Short mmCIF file of C-alpha atoms in Angstrom, two decimals:
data_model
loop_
_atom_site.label_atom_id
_atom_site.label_comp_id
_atom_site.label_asym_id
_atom_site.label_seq_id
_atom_site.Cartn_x
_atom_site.Cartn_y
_atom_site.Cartn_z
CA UNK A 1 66.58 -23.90 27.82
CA UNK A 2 62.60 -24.03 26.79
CA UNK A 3 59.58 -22.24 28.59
CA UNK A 4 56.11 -21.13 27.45
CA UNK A 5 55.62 -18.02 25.30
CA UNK A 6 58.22 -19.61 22.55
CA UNK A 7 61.23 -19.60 25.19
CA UNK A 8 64.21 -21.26 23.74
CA UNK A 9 67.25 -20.15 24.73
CA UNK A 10 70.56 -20.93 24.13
CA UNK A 11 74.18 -20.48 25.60
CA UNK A 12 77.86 -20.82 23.79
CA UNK A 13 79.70 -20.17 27.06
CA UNK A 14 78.87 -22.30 29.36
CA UNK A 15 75.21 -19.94 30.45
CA UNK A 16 77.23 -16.87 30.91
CA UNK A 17 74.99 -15.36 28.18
CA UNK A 18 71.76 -16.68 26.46
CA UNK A 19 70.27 -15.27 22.93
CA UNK A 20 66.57 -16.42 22.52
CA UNK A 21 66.75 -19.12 19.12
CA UNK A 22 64.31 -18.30 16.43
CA UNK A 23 61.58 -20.95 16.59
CA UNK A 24 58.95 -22.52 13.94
CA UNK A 25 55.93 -21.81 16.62
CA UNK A 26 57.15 -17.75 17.90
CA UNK A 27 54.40 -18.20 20.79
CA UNK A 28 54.22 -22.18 21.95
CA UNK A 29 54.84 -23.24 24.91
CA UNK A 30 58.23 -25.04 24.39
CA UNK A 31 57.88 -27.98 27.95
CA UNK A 32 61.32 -29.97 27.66
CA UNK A 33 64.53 -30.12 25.63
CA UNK A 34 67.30 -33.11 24.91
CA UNK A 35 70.25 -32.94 23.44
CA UNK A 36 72.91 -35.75 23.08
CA UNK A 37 75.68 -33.41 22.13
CA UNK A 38 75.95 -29.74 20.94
CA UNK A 39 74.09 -30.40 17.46
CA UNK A 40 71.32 -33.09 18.25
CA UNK A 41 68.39 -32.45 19.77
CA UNK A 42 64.67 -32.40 20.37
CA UNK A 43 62.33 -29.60 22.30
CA UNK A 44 58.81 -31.00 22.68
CA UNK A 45 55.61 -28.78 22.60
CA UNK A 46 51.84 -28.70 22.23
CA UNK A 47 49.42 -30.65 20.28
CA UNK A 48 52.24 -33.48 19.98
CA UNK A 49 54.30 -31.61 18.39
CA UNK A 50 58.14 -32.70 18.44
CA UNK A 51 60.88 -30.39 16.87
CA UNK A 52 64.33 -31.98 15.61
CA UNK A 53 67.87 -30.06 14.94
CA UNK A 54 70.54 -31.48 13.98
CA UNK A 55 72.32 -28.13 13.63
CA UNK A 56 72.32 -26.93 17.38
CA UNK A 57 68.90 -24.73 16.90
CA UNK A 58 69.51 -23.52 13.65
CA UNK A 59 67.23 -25.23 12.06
CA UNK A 60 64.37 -27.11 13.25
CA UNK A 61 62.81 -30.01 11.83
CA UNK A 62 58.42 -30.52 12.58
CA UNK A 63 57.36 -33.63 13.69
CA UNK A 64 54.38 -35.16 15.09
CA UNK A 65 54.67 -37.48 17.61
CA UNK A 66 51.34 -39.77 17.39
CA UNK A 67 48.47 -37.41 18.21
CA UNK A 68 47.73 -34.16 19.56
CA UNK A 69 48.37 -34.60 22.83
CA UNK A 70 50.87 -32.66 24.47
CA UNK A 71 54.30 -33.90 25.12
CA UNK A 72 55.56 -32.40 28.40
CA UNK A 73 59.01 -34.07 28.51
CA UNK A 74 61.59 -35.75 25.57
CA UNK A 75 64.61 -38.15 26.27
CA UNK A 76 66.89 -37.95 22.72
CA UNK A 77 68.87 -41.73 23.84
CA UNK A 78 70.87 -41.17 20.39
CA UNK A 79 70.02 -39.93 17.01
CA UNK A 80 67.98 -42.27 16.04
CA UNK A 81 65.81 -42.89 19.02
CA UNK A 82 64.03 -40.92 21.61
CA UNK A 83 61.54 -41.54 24.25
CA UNK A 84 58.40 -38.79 25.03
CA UNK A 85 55.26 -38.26 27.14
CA UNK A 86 52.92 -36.12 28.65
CA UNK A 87 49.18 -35.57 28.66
CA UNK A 88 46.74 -38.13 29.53
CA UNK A 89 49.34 -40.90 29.31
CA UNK A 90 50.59 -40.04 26.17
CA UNK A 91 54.26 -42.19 26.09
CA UNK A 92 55.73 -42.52 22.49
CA UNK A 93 59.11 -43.57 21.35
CA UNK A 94 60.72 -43.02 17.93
CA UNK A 95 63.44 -45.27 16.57
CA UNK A 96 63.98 -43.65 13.15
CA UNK A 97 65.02 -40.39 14.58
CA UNK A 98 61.43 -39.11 14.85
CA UNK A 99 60.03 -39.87 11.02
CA UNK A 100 57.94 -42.13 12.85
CA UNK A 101 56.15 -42.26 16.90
CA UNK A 102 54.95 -45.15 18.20
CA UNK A 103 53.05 -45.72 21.25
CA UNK A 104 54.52 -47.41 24.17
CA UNK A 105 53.17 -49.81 26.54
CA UNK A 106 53.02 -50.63 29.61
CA UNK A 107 52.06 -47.64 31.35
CA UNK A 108 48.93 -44.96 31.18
CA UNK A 109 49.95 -42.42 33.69
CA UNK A 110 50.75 -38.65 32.76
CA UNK A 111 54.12 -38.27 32.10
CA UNK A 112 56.68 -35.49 33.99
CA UNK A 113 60.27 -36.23 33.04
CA UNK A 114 61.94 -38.85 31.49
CA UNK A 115 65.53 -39.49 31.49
CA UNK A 116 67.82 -42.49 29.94
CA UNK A 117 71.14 -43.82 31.42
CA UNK A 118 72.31 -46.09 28.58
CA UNK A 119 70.68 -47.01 25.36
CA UNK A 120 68.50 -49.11 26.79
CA UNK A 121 67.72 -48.49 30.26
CA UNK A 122 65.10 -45.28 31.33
CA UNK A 123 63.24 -43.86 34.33
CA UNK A 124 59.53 -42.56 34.10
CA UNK A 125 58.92 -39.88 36.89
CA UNK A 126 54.81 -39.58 36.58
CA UNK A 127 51.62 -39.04 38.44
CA UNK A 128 51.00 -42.47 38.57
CA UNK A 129 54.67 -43.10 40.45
CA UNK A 130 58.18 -44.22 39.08
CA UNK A 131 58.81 -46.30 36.03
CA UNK A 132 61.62 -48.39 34.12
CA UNK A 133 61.97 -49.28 30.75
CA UNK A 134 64.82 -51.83 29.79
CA UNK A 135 63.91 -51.40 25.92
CA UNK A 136 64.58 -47.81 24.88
CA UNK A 137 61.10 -46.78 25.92
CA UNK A 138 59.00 -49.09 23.99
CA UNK A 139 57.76 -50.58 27.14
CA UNK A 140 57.48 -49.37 30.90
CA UNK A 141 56.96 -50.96 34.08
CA UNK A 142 56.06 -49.49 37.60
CA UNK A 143 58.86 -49.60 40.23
CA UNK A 144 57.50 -50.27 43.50
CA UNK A 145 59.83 -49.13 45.98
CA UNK A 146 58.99 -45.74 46.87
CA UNK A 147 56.59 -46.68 49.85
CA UNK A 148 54.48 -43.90 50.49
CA UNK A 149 51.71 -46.05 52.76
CA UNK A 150 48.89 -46.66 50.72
CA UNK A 151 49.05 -44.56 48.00
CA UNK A 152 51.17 -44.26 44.38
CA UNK A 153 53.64 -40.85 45.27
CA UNK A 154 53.08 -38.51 42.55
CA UNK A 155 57.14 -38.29 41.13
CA UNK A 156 57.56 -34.98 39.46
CA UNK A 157 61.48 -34.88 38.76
CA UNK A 158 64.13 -37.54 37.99
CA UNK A 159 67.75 -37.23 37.73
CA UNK A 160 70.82 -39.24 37.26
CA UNK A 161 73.92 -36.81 37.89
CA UNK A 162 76.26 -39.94 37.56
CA UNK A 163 75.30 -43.33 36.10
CA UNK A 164 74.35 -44.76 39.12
CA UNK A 165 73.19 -42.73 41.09
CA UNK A 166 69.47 -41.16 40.91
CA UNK A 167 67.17 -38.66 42.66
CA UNK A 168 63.53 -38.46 42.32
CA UNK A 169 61.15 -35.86 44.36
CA UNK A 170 57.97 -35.49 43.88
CA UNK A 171 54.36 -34.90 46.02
CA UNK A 172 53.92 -35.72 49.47
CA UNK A 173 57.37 -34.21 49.81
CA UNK A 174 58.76 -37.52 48.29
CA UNK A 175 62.57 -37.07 48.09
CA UNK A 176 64.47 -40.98 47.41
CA UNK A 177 67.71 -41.50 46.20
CA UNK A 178 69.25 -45.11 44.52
CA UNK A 179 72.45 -45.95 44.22
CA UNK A 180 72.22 -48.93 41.98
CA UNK A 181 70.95 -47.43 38.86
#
């Protein structure tokens, strides 16, 4: 678990207890964390930075993820590529397990949460509505089903708690659910 003030928390018992994790930047605000198992991960932070561990938290390797723009969420897919954005449609991908961030295309909207459900296929939650990317994130294109009248609903959240089946909620008290990936 991440937060602002250099929050990052971590639990070896299921969240019964949690022991803050010495981190590289003490104060940063620490916006989103992915891990694809107990050792692999990524948090994501200010000024673009991206931090790596391979170790569960014990030690954390500093990356850059294209510019300084702030990432505000991180999707690790495996350990060699990720998917990240944030501020003023900053949307990167990595597929050398960070050495190197690429921009990806297809979409300039500010970026809330993304979140993979294979290898290949991803969902965008954004102010600029829902996307999908069918590449691992190195493209993205706008999903137009969430009707909201005239206007693009702001998404804030996405989640997949099986395969399947996905919620997004976001502004205009947007709450949709698909049950077809």
């Amino acid at each position: 678990m991440v937060g602002e003030g250099g929050t990052a928390l971590k639990t070896a018992n299921g969240g019964l207890n949690w022991i803050q994790q010495p981190m590289p930047y003490p104060t940063a605000p620490y916006w989103d964390v992915s891990f694809i198992d107990t050792s692999f991960g990524y948090v994501c932070s200010s000024s673009g930075i991206v931090l790596k561990t391979t170790n569960g938290g014990g030690n954390w390797i500093i990356q850059l993820a294209g510019d300084t723009r702030s990432l505000w969420t991180i999707c690790a897919i495996d350990t060699l590529r990720a998917s990240g954005g944030g501020f003023a449609g900053k949307l990167v991908y990595t597929t050398d397990g960070g050495s190197s961030w690429l921009s990806a295309t297809g979409a300039s909207v500010n970026a809330n949460k993304i979140k993979f459900i294979n290898n290949n296929k991803g969902f965008l939650a954004s102010d600029g509505g829902l996307y999908k990317s069918n590449d691992g994130g190195v493209s993205w294109s706008r999903i137009n089903d969430l009707n909201m009248g005239s206007s693009v609903p702001q998404v804030t959240n996405i989640s997949f708690p099986i395969v399947t089946k996905g919620i997004v909620s976001g502004g205009k008290m947007l709450l949709a659910k698909s049950t077809n990936e």
